[in-house]
Short mmCIF file of C-alpha atoms in Angstrom, two decimals:
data_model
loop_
_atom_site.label_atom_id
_atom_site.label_comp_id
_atom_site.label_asym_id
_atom_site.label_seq_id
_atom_site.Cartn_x
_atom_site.Cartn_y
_atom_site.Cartn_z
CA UNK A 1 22.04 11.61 7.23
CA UNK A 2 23.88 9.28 10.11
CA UNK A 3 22.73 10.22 13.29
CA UNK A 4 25.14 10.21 16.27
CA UNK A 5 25.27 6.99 18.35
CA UNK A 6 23.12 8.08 21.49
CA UNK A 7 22.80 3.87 23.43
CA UNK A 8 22.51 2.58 26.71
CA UNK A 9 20.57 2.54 29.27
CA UNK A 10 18.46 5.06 27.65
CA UNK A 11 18.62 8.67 27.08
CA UNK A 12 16.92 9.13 29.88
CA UNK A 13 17.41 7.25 32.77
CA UNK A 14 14.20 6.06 35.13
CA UNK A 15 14.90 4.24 38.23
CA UNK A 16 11.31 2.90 39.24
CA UNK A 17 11.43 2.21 43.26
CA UNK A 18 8.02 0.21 42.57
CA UNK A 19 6.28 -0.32 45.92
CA UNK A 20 4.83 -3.71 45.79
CA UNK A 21 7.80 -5.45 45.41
CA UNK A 22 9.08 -7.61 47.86
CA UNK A 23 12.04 -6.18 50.13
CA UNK A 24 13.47 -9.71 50.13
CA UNK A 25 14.53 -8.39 46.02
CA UNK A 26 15.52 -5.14 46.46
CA UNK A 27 18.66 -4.00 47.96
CA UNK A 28 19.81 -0.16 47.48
CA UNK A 29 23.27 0.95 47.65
CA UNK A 30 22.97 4.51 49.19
CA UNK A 31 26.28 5.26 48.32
CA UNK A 32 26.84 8.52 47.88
CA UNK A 33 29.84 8.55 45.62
CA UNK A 34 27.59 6.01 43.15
CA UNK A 35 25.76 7.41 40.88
CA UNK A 36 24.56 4.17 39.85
CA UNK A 37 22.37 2.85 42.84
CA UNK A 38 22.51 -1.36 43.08
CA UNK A 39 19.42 -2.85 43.06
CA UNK A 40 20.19 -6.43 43.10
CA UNK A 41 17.31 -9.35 41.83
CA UNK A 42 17.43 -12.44 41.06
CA UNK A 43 17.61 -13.07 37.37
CA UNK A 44 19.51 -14.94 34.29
CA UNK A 45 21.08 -14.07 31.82
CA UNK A 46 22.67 -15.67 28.25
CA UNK A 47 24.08 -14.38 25.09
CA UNK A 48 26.24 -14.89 22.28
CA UNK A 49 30.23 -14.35 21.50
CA UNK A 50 31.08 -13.45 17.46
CA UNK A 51 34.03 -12.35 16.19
CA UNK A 52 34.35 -9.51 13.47
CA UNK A 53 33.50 -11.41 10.90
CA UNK A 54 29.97 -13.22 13.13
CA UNK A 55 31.69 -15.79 13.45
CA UNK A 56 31.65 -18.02 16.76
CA UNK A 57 34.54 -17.57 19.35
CA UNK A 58 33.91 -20.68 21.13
CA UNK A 59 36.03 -21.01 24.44
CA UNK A 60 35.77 -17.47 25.40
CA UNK A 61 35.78 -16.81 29.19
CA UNK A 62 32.64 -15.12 30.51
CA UNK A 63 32.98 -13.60 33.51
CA UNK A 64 29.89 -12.22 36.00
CA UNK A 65 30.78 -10.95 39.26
CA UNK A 66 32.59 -14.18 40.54
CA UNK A 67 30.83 -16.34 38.15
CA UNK A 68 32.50 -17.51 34.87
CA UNK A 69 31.76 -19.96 31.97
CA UNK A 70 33.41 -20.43 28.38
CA UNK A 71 31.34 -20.01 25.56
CA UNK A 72 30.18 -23.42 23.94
CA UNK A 73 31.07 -24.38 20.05
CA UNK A 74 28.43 -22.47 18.91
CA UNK A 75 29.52 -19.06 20.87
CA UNK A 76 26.65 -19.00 23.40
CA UNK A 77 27.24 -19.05 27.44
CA UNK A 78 24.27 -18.65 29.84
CA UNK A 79 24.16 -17.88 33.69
CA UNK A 80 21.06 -18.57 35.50
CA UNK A 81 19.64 -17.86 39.38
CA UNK A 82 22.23 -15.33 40.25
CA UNK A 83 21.94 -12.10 41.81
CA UNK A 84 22.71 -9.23 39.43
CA UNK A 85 22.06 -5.32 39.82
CA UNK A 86 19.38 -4.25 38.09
CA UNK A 87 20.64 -0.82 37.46
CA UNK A 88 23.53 -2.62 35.72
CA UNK A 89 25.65 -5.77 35.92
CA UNK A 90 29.14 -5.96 34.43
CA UNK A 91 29.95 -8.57 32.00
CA UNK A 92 33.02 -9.38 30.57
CA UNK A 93 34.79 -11.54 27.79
CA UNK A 94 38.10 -12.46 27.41
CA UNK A 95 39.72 -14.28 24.75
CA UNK A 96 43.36 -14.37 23.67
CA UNK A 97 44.08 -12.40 20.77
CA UNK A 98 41.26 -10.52 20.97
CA UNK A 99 40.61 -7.06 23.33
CA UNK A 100 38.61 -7.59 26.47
CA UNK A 101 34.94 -7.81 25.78
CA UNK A 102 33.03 -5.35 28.25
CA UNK A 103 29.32 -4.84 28.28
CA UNK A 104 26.37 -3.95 31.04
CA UNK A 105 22.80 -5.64 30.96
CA UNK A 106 19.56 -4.52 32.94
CA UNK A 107 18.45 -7.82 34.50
CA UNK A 108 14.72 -7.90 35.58
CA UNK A 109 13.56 -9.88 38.53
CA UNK A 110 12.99 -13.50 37.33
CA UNK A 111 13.26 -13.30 33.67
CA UNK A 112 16.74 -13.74 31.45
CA UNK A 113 18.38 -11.04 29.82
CA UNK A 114 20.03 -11.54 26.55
CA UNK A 115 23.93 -9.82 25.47
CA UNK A 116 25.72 -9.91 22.38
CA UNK A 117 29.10 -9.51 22.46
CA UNK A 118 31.44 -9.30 19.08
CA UNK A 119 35.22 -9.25 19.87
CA UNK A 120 37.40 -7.05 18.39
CA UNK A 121 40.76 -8.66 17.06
CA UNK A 122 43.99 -7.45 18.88
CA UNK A 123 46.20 -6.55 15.69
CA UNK A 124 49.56 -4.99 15.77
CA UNK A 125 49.79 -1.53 13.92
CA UNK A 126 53.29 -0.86 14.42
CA UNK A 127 56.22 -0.35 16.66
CA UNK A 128 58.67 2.57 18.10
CA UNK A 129 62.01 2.80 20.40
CA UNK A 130 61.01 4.24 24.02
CA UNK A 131 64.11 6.23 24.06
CA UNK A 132 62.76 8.40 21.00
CA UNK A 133 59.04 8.06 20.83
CA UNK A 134 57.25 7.74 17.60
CA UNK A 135 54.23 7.71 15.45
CA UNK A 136 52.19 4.59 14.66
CA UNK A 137 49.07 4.89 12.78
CA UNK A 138 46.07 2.52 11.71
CA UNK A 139 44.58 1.91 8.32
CA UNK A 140 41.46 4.11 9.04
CA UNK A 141 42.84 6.97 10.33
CA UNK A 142 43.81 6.77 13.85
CA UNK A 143 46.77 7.59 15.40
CA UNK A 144 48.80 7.31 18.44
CA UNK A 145 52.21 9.98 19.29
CA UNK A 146 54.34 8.97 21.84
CA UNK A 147 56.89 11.57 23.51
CA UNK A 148 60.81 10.07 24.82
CA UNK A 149 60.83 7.76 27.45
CA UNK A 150 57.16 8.06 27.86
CA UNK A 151 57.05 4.06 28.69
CA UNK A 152 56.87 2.06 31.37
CA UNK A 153 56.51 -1.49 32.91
CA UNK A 154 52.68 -1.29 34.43
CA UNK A 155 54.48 -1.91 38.25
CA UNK A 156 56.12 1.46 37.56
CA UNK A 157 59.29 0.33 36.48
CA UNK A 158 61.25 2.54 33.34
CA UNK A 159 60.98 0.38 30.36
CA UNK A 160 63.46 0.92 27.65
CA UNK A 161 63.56 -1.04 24.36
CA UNK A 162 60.50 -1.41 21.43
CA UNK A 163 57.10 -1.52 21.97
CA UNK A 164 54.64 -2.65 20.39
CA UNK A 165 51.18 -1.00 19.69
CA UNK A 166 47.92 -2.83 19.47
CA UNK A 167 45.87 -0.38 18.23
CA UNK A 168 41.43 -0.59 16.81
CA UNK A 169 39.58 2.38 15.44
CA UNK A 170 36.05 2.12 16.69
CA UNK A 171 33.23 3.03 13.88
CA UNK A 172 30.90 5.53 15.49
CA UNK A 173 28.39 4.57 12.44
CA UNK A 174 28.95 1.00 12.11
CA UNK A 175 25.54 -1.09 12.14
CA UNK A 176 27.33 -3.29 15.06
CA UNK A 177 28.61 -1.03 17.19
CA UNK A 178 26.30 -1.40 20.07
CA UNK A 179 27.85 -5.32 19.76
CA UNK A 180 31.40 -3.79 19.56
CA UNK A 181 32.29 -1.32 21.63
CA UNK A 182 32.76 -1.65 25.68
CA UNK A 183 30.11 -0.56 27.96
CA UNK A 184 26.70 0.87 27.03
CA UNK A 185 27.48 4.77 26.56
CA UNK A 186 27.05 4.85 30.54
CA UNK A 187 29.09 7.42 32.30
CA UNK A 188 30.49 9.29 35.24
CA UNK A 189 31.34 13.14 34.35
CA UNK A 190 34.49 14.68 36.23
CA UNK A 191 31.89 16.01 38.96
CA UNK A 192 30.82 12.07 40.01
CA UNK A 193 27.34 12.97 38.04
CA UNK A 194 25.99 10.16 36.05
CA UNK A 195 25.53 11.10 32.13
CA UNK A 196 24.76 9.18 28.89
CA UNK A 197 27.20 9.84 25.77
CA UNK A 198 26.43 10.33 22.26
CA UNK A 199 29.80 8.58 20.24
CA UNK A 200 32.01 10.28 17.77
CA UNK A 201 34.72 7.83 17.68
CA UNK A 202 36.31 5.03 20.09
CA UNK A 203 39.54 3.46 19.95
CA UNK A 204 41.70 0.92 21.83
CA UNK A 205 45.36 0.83 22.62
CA UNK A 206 47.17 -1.54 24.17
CA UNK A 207 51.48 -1.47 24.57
CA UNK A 208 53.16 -4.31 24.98
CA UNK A 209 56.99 -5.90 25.03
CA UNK A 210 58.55 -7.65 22.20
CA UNK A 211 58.08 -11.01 24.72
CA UNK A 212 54.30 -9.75 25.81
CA UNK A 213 54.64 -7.92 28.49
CA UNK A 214 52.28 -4.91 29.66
CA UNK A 215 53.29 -1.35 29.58
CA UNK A 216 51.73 1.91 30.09
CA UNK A 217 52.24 5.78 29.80
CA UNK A 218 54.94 7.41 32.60
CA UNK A 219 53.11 9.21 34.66
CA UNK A 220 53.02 13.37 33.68
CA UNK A 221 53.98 11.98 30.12
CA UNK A 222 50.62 11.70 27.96
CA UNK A 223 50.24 10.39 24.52
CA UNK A 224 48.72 12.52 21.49
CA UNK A 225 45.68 10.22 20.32
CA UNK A 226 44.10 11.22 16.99
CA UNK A 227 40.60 9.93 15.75
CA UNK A 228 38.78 10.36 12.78
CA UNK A 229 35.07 11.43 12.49
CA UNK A 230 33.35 10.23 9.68
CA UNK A 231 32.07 12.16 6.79
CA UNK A 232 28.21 11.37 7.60
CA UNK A 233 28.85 12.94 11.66
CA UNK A 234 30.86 15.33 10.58
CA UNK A 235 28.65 17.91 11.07
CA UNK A 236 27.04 17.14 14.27
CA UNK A 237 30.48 17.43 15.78
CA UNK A 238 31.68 19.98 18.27
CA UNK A 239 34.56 22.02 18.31
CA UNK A 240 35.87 20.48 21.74
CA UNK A 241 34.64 17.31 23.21
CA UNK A 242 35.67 15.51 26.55
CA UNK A 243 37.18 12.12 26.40
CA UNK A 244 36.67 9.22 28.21
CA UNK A 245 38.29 5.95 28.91
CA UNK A 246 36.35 2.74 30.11
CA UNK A 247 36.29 1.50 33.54
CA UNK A 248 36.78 -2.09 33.18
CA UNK A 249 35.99 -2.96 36.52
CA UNK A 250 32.37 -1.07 36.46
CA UNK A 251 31.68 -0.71 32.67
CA UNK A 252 31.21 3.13 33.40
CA UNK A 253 32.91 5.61 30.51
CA UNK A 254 35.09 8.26 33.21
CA UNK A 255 35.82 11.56 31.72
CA UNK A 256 39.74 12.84 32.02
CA UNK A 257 40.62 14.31 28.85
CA UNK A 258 39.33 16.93 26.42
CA UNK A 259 39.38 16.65 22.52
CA UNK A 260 39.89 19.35 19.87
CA UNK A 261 38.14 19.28 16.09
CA UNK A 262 40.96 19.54 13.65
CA UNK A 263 40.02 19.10 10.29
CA UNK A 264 38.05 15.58 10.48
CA UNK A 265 40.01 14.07 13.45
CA UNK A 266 39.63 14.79 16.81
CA UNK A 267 42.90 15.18 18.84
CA UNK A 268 43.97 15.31 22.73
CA UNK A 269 46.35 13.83 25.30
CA UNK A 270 45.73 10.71 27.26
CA UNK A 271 47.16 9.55 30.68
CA UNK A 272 47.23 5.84 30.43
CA UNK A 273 46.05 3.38 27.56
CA UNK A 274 42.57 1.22 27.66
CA UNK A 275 39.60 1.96 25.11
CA UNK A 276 39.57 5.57 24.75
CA UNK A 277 35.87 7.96 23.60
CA UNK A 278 35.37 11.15 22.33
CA UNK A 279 31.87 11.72 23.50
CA UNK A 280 29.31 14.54 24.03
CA UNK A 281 27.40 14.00 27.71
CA UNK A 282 23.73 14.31 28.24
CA UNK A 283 22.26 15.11 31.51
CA UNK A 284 20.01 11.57 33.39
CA UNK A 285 17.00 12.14 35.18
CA UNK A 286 16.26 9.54 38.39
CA UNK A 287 12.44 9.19 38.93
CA UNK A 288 10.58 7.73 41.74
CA UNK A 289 6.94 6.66 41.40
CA UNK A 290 4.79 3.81 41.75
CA UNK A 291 3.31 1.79 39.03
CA UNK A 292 -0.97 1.44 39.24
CA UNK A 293 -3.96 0.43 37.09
CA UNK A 294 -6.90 2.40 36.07
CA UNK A 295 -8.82 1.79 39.80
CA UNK A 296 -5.61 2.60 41.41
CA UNK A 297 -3.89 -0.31 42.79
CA UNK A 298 -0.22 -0.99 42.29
CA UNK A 299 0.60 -3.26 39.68
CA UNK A 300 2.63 -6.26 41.04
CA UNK A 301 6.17 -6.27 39.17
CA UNK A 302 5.93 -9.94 37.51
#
């Protein structure tokens, strides 16, 4: 039987403060409203850009912190002798005609991490008037219901005309997911507690103008979002689960939302439109402790 998803940083999650490192390396952010503490190192870091069929996107933008760099003709992009956090570094991938690419590496102190990214293609499912809501549907099962004059311009401004719905169903089983989906199953609970997530389901939503232009929900007027569980998870689902959306400025998974079992398909209200996850949290543990060989003396971190 298909287990549930459970990726990321790890199920449980170790921060090793190792003593014998140089302070020069290490820099913690104390912050007490981060539940991710930045250690930042020196490091590199390259990977590869596919599309849904593994096929190379060449030209793809790659973007770390203020770095960027497109991906070459064979879809790989590098970045070398920059200073990343260890406890998780933001990388993102943007492509027209394609949804934002949005992952988080580990970097380790002088040695190059390696990311695979595959892009999911930004199709349009199907359209509605803002002035009397509607239905639009994928081919898999997912859903999106939109209430009367739900829509808006993203400055604020009323919108009123069609919109368009860019809509991708998310495979909680698919062999690539860990490749496809945004973030690493990282998250920050409604309490500011960092958890890890075990998937049941992802999808992305994007509205847009007959000429292109960005909407979003009014404010106080949610959507109805409906995702399908697959027959092999089926049974390891619960009854309610929180949802999430991604934070595509930190790669973190926030929880806002709750989800109810009906059937197959799990359905709840969302604020606003980005990827969307109905995930079960799991509690992290931080550790502190030194690393030392048999006759007791710390083990230099090479």
């Amino acid at each position: 039987m298909k287990q549930v998803r459970f990726l990321g940083w790890a199920s449980i999650l170790i921060l090793l403060f190792i003593s014998s490192c140089r302070e020069d390396m290490i820099d913690v952010d104390t912050k007490t409203n981060n539940p991710y503490p930045e250690i930042q190192v020196e490091a590199a870091v390259r990977g590869l850009v596919t599309d849904e069929d593994n096929m190379p996107v060449a030209s793809a933008l790659v973007k770390v912190g203020t770095e960027e760099t497109p991906t070459d003709e064979n879809r790989f992009f590098r970045f070398e002798k920059e200073e990343f956090n260890q406890n998780g570094t933001l990388l993102r991938v943007e492509k027209q005609g394609y949804y934002l690419g949005v992952k988080l590496f580990n970097p380790t102190v002088g040695k190059e991490s390696f990311v695979a990214v595959q892009l999911l293609r930004k199709e349009l499912v199907g359209t509605f008037t803002s002035t009397t809501g509607g239905l639009v549907s994928t081919d898999d099962g997912a859903s999106v219901s939109f209430a009367a004059n739900s829509i808006q311009y993203e400055n604020g401004t009323a919108f009123t005309g069609e919109v368009q719905v860019y809509a991708k169903w998310i495979d909680p089983t698919a062999d690539l997911l860990l490749e496809q989906m945004p973030g690493d199953l990282r998250a920050v609970d409604k309490e500011g507690n960092a958890v890890q997530l075990a998937t049941f389901g992802m999808v992305a939503v994007e509205l847009e103008t007959a000429s292109g232009s960005a909407l979003q929900l009014v404010d106080g007027s949610p959507a109805t979002l409906t995702m399908p569980v697959p027959a092999e998870i089926l049974g390891q689902a619960p009854a309610s689960i929180p949802l999430w959306s991604m934070d595509e400025t930190t790669g973190n998974w926030v929880e806002e939302s709750t989800a109810t079992l009906q059937g197959d398909k799990y359905v709840g209200e969302v604020p606003h439109f980005s990827f969307w996850n109905c995930d079960a949290p799991f509690p992290l543990i931080q550790l502190e402790g030194q690393i030392i060989d048999a006759e007791g003396n710390p083990i230099h971190w090479a």
